[in-house]
PDB file of C-alpha atoms in Angstrom:
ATOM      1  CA  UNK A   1      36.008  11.869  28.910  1.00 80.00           C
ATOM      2  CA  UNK A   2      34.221   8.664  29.290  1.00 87.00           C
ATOM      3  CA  UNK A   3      36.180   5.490  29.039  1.00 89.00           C
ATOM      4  CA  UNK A   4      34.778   4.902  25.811  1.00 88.00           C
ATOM      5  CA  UNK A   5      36.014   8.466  24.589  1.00 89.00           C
ATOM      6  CA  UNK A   6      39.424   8.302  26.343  1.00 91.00           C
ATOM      7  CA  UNK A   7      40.001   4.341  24.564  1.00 90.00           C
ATOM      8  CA  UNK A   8      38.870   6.038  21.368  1.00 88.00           C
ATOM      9  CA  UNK A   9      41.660   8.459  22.025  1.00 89.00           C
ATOM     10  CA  UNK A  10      44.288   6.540  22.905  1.00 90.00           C
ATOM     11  CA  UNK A  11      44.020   4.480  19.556  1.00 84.00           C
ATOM     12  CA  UNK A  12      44.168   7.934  17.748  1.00 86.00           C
ATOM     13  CA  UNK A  13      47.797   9.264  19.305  1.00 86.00           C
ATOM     14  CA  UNK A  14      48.955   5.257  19.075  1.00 81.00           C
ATOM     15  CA  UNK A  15      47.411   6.169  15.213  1.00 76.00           C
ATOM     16  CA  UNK A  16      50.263   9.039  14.821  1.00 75.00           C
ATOM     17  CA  UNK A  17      53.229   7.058  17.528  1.00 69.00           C
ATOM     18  CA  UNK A  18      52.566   3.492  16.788  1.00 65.00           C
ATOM     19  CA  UNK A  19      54.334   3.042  19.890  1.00 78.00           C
ATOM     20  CA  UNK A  20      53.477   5.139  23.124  1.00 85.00           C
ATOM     21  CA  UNK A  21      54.782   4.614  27.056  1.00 88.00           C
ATOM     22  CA  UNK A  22      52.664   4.278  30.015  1.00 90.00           C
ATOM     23  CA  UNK A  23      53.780   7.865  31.624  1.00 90.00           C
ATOM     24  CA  UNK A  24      53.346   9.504  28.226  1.00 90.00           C
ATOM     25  CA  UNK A  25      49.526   8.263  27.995  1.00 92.00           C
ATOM     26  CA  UNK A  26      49.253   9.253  31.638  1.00 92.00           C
ATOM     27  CA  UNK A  27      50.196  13.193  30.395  1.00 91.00           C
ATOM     28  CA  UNK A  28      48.343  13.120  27.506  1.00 91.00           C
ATOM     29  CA  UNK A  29      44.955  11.392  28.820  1.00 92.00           C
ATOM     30  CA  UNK A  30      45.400  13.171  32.154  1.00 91.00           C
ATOM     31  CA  UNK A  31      44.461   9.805  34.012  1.00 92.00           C
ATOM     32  CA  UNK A  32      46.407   7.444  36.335  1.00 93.00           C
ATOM     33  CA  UNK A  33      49.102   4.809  35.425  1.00 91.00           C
ATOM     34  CA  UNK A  34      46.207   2.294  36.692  1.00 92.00           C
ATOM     35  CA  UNK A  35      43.704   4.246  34.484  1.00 93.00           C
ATOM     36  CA  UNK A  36      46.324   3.560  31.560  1.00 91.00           C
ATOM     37  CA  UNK A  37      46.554  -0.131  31.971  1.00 89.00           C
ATOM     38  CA  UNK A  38      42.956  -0.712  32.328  1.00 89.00           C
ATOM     39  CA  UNK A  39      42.217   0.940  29.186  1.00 90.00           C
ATOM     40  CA  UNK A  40      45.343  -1.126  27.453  1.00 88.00           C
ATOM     41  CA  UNK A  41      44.041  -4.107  28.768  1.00 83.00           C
ATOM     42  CA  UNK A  42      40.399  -3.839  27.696  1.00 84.00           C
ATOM     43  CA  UNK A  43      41.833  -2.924  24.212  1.00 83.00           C
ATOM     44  CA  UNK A  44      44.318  -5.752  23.923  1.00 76.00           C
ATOM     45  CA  UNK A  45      41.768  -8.310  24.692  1.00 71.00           C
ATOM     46  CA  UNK A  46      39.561  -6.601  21.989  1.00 70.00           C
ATOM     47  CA  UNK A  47      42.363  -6.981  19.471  1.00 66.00           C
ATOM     48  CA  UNK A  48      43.375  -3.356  18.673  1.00 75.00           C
ATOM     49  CA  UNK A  49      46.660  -3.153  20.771  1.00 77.00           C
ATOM     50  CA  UNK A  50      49.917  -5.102  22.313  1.00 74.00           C
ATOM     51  CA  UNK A  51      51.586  -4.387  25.434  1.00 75.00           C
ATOM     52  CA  UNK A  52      55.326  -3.980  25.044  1.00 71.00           C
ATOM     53  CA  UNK A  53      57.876  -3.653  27.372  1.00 69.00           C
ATOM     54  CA  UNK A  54      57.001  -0.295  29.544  1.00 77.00           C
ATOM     55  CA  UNK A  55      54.103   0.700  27.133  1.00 83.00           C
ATOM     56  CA  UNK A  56      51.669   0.035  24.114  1.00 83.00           C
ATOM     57  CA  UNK A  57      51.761  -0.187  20.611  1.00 78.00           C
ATOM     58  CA  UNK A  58      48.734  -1.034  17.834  1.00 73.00           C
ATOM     59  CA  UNK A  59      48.039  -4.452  16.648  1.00 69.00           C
ATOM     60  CA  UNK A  60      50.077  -4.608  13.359  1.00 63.00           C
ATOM     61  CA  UNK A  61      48.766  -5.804   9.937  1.00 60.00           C
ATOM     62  CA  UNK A  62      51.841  -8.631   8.495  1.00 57.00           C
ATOM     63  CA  UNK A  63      51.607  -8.340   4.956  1.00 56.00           C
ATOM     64  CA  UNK A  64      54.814 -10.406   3.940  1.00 54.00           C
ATOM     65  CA  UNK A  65      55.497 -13.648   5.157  1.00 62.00           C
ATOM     66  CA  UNK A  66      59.164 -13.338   6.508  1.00 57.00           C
ATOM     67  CA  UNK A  67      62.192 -15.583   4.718  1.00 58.00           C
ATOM     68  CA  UNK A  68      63.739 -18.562   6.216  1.00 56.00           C
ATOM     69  CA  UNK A  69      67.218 -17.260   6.529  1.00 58.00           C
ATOM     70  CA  UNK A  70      65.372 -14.278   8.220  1.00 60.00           C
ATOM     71  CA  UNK A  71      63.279 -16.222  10.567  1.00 60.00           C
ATOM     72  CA  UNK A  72      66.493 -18.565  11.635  1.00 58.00           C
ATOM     73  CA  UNK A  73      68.166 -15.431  13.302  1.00 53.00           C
ATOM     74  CA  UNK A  74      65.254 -14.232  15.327  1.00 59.00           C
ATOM     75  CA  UNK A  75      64.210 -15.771  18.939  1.00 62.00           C
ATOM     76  CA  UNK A  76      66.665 -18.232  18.971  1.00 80.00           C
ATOM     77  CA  UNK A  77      66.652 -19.731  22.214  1.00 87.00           C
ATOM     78  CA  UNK A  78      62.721 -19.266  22.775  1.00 90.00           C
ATOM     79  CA  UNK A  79      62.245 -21.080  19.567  1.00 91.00           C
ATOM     80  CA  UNK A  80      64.315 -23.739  20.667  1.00 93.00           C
ATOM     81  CA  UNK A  81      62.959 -23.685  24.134  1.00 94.00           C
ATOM     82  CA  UNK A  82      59.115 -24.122  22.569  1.00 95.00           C
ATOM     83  CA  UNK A  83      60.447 -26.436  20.264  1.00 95.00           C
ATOM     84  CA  UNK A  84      61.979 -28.185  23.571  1.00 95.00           C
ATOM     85  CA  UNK A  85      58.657 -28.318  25.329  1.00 96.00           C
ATOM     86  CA  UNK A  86      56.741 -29.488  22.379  1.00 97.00           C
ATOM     87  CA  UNK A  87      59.040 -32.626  21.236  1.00 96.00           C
ATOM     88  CA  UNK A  88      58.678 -33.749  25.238  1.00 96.00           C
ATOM     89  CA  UNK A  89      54.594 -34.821  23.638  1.00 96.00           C
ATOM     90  CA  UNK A  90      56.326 -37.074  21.472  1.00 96.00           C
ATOM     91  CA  UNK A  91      56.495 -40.750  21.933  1.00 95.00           C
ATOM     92  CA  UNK A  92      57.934 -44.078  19.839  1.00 95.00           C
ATOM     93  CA  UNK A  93      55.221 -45.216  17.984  1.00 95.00           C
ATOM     94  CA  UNK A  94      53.598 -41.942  16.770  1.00 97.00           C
ATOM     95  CA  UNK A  95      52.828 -40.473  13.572  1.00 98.00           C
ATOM     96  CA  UNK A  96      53.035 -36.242  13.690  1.00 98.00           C
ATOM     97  CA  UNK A  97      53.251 -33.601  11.357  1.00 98.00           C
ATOM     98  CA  UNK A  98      55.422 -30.613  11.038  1.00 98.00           C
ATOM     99  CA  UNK A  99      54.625 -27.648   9.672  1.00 96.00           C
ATOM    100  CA  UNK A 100      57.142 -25.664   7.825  1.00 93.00           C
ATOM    101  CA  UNK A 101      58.909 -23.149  10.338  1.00 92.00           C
ATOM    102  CA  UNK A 102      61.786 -22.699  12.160  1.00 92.00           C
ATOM    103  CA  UNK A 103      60.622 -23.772  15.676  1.00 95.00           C
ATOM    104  CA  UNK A 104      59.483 -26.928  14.392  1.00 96.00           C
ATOM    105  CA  UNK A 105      62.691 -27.255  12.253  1.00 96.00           C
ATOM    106  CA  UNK A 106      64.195 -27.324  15.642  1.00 95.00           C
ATOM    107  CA  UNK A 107      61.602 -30.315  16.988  1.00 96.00           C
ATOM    108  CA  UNK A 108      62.956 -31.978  14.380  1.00 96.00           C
ATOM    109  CA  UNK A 109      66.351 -31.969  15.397  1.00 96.00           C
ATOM    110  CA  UNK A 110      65.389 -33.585  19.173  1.00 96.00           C
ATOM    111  CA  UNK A 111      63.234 -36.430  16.948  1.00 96.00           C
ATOM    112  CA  UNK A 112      66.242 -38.919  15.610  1.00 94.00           C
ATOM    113  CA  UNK A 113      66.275 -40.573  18.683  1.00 93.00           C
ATOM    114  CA  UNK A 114      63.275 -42.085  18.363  1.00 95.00           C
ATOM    115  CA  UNK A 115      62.061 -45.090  16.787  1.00 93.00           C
ATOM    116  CA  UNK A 116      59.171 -46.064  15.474  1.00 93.00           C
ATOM    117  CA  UNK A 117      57.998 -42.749  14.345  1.00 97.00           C
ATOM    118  CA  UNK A 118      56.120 -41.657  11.355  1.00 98.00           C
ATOM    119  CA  UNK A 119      56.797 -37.646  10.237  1.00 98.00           C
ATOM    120  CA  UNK A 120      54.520 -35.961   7.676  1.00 98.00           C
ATOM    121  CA  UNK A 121      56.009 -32.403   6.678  1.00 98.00           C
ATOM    122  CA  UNK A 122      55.711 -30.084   3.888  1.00 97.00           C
ATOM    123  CA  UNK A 123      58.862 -28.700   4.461  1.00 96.00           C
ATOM    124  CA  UNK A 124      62.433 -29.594   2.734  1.00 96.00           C
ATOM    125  CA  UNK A 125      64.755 -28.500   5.726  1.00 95.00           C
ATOM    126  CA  UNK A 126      62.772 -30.612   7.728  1.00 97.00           C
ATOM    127  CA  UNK A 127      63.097 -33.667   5.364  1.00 97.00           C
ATOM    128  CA  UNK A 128      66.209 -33.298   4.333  1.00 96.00           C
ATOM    129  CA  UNK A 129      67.107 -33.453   8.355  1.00 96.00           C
ATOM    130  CA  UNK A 130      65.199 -36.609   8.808  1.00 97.00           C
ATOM    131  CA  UNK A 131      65.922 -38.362   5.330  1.00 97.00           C
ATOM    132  CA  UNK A 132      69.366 -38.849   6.811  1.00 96.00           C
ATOM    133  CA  UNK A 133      67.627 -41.511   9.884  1.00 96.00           C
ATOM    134  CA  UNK A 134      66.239 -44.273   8.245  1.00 95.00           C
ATOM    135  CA  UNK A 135      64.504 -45.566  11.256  1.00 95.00           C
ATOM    136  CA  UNK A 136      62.089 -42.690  10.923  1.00 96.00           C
ATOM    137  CA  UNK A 137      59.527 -43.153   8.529  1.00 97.00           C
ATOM    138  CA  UNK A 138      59.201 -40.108   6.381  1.00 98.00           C
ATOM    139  CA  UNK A 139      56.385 -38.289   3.734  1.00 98.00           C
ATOM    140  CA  UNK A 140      56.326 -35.370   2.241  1.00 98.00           C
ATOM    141  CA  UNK A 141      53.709 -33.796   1.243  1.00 97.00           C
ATOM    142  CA  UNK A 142      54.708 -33.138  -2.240  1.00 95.00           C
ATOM    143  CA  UNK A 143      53.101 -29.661  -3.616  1.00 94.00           C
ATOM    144  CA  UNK A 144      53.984 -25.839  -5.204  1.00 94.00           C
ATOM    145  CA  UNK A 145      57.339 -24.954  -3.814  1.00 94.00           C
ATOM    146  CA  UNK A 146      57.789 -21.825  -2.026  1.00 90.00           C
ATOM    147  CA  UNK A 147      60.969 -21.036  -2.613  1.00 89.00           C
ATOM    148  CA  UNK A 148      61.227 -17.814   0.189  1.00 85.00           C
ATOM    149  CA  UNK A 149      60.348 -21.111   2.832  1.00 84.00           C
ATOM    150  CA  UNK A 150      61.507 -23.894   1.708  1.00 89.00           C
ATOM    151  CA  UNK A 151      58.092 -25.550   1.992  1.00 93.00           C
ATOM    152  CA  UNK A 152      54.876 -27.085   0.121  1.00 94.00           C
ATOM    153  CA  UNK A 153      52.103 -25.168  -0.583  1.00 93.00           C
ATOM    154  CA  UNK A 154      48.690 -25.136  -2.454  1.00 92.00           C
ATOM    155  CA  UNK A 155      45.820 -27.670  -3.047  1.00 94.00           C
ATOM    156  CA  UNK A 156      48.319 -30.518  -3.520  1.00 95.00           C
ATOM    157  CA  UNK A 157      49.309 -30.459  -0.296  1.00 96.00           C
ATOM    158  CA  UNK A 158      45.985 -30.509   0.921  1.00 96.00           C
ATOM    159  CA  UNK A 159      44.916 -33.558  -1.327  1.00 96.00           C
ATOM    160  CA  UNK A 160      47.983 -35.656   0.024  1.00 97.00           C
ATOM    161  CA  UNK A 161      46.616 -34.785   3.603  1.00 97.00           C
ATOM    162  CA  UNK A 162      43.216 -36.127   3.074  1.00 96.00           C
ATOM    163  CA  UNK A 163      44.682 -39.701   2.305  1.00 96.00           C
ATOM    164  CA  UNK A 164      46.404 -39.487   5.880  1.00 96.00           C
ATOM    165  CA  UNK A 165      45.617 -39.498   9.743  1.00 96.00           C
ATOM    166  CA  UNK A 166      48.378 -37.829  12.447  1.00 97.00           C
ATOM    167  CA  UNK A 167      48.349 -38.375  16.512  1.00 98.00           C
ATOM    168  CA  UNK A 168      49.652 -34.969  16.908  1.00 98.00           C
ATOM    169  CA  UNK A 169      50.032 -31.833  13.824  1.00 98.00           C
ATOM    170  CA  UNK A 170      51.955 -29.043  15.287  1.00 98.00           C
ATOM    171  CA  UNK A 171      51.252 -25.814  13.405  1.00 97.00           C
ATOM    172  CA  UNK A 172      53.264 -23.019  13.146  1.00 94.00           C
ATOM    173  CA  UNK A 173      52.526 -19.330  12.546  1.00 91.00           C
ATOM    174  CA  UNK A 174      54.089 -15.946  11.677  1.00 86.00           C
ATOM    175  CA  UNK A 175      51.187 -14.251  13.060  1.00 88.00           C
ATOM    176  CA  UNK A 176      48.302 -15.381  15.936  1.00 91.00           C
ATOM    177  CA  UNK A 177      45.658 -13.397  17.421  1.00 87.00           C
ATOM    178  CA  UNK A 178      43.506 -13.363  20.171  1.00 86.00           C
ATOM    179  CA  UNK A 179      40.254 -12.294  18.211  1.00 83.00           C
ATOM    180  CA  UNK A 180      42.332 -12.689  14.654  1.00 86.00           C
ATOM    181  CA  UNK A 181      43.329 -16.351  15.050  1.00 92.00           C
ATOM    182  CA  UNK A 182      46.113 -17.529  12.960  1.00 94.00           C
ATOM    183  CA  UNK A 183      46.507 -15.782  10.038  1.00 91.00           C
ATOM    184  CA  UNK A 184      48.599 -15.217   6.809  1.00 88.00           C
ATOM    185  CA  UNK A 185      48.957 -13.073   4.010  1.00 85.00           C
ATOM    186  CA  UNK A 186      49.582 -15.921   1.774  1.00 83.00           C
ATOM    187  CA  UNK A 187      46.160 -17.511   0.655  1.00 87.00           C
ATOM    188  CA  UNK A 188      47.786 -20.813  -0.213  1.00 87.00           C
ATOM    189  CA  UNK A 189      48.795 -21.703   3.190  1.00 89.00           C
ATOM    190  CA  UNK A 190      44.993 -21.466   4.584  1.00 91.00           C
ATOM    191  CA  UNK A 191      43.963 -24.460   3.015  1.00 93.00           C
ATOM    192  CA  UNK A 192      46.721 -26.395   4.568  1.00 94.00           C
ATOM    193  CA  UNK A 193      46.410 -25.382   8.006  1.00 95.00           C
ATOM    194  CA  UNK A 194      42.727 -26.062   7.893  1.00 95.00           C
ATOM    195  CA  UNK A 195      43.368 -29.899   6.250  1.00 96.00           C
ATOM    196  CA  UNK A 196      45.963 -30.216   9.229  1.00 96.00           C
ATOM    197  CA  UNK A 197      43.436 -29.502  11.921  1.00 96.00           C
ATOM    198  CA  UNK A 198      40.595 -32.143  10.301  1.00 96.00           C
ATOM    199  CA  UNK A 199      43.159 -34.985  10.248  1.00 96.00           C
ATOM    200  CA  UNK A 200      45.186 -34.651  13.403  1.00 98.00           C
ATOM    201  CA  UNK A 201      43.845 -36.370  16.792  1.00 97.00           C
ATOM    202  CA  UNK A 202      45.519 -33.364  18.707  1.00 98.00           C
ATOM    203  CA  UNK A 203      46.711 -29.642  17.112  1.00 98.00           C
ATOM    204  CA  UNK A 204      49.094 -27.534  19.406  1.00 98.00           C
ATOM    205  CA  UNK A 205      50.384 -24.193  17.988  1.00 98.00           C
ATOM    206  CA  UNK A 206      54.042 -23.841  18.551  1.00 97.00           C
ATOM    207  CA  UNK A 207      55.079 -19.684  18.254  1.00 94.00           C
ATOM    208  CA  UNK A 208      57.068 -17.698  19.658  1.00 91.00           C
ATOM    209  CA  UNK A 209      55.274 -14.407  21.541  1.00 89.00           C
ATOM    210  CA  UNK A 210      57.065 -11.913  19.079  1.00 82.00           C
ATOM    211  CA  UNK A 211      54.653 -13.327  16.812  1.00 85.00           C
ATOM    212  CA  UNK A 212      51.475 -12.370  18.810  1.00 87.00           C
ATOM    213  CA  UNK A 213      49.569  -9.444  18.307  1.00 80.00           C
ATOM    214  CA  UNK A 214      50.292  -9.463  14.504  1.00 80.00           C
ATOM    215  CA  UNK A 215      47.613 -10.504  11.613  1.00 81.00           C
ATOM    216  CA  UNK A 216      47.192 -11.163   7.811  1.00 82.00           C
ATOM    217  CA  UNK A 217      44.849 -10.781   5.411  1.00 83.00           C
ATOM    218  CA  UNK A 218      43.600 -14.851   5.705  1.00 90.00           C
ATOM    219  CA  UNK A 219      42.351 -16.344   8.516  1.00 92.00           C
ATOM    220  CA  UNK A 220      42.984 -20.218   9.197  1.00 94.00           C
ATOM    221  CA  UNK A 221      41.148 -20.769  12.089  1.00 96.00           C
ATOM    222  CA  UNK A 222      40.899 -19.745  15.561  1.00 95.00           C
ATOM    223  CA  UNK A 223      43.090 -20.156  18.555  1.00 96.00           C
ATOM    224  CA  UNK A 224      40.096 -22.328  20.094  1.00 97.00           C
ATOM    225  CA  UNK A 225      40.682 -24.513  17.545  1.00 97.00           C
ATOM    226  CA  UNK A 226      43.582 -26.160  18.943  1.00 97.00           C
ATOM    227  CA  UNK A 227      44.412 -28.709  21.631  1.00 97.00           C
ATOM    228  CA  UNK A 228      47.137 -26.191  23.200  1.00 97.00           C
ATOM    229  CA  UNK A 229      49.551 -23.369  21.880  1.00 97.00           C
ATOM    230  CA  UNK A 230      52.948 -23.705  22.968  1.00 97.00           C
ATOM    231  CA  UNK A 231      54.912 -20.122  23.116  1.00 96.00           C
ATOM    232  CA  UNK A 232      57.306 -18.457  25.323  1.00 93.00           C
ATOM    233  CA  UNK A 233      57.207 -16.259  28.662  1.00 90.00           C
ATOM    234  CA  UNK A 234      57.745 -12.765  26.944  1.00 86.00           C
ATOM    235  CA  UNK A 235      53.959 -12.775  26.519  1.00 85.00           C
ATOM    236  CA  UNK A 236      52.540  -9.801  28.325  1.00 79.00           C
ATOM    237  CA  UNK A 237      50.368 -10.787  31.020  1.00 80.00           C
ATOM    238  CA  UNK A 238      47.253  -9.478  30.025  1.00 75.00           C
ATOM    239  CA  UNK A 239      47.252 -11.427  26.591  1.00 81.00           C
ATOM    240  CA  UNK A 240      48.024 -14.794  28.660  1.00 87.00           C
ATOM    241  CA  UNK A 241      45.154 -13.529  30.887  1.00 85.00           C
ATOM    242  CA  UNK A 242      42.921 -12.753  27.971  1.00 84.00           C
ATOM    243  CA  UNK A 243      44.106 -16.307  26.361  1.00 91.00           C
ATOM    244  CA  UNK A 244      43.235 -18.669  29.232  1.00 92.00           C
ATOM    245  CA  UNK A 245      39.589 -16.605  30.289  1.00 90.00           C
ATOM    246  CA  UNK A 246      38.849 -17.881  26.477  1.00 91.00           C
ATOM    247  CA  UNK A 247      39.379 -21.818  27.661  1.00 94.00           C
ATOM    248  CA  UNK A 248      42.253 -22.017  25.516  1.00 95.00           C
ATOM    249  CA  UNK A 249      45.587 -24.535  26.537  1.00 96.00           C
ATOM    250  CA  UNK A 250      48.028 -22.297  26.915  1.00 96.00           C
ATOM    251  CA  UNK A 251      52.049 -23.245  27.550  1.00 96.00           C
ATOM    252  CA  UNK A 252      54.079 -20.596  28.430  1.00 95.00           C
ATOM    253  CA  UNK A 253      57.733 -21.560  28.379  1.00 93.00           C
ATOM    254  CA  UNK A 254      59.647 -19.993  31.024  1.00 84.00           C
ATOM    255  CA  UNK A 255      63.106 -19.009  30.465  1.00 73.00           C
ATOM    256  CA  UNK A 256      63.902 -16.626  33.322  1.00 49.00           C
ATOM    257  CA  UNK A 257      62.950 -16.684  36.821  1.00 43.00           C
ATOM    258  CA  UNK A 258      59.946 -18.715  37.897  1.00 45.00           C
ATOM    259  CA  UNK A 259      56.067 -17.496  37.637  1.00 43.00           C
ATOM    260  CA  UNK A 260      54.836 -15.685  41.252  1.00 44.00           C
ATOM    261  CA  UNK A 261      52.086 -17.065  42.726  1.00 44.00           C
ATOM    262  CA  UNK A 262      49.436 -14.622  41.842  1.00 44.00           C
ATOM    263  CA  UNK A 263      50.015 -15.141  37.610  1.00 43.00           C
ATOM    264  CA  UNK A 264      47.742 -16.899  35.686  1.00 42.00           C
ATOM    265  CA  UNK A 265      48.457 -20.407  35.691  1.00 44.00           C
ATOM    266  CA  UNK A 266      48.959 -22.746  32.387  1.00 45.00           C
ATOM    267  CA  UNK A 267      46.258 -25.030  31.310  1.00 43.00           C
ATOM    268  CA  UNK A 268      47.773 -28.066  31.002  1.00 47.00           C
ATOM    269  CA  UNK A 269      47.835 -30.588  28.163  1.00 48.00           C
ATOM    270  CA  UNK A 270      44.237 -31.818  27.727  1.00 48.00           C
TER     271      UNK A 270
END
């Protein structure tokens, strides 16, 4: 088969596996381990697959945006690593948004300290956190409540943020794509994220890798789009690869041993 045959194949078994190894694609493609990855890398920069741990499994379609007391239990630490990383941009004197999430729930938490600081959010955890430090000056969007995430939603929201200008908006995301951008199966959120990106001086994307790979039904925007995207160091190789040929900032947070010398370095914060 030609490479364009044998890709075409290996998207049909991952079709009836969803989730294949390396040494089973090696038996069943009759090609070498390096044959294997070449082919998984072309296709995960083209979208249509993710490299897990030992193997390969299809880019998957998100169709429900997950609920808050199901996103607090998952990624823990490398949310609150991200959320670590991000917070260190912030400065007395600033004015920021905060998207509703859980990783920037946790930037929240590292922001009392401050003074001086103005915090836009659409999200009621995140208020209700900072209504308690009266040094920080706080709005909230206002807006349609969704109840499954605590947050704002709809063209409310998006008229509120056309009266205001931010230094910094950090986005978050249940799903973000290299080809796909971010995306979301709920259409009021798209608005939103677009409004954030117009009024913001800088945009980072704070998500966790788990996240990567996945995509709704409506775009936002693209990953060029932002200033830098903040996410952790479980992030196979070839998407960081894939990622930084593009010109995009990327942060990868490391929470293990140090990078070798011959990985793809960071772009740092423009």
């Amino acid at each position: 088969m030609i490479p364009t045959q044998r890709r075409d194949y290996l998207l049909e078994l991952l079709d009836r596996q969803s989730v294949l190894t390396i040494s089973e694609l090696t038996d069943l493609l009759g090609v070498s381990h390096m044959t294997v990855r070449r082919d998984i890398a072309q296709l995960e920069q083209e979208g249509r697959v993710l490299s897990v741990s030992g193997g390969v499994r299809l880019a998957a379609r998100f169709r429900h945006e997950p609920a808050w007391q199901e996103k607090t239990t998952a990624s823990i630490e490398h949310k609150e690593a991200i959320a670590r990383r991000a917070a260190a941009m912030i400065h007395d004197g600033m004015s920021i948004y905060l998207d509703a999430g859980t990783t920037t729930f946790a930037m929240a938490r590292l922001l009392t300290e401050h003074n001086d600081l103005s915090v836009v959010t659409n999200n009621f955890h995140i208020s209700a956190l900072l209504a308690q430090y009266p040094h920080i000056e706080l709005f909230h969007t206002g807006g349609r409540v969704n109840h499954e995430n605590y947050s704002a939603v709809g063209p409310s929201v998006v008229e509120f943020l056309r009266q205001v200008n931010v230094d910094i908006a950090f986005l978050s995301s249940s799903s973000w794509h290299l080809e796909r951008g971010v995306t979301t199966p709920d259409e009021s959120k798209i608005l939103v994220k677009q409004q954030l990106l117009q009024i913001a001086s800088k945009s980072v994307l704070v998500a966790d890798s788990s996240k990567y790979g996945r995509f709704g039904m409506f775009r936002a925007c693209a990953l060029e789009d932002f200033d830098l995207i903040v996410t952790d160091d479980r992030l196979a190789e070839s998407a960081r690869e894939a990622i930084i040929e593009r010109d995009i900032a990327l942060d990868t947070v490391t929470l293990t041993a140090p990078r070798t010398a011959d990985e793809p370095k960071e772009v740092p914060w423009p």
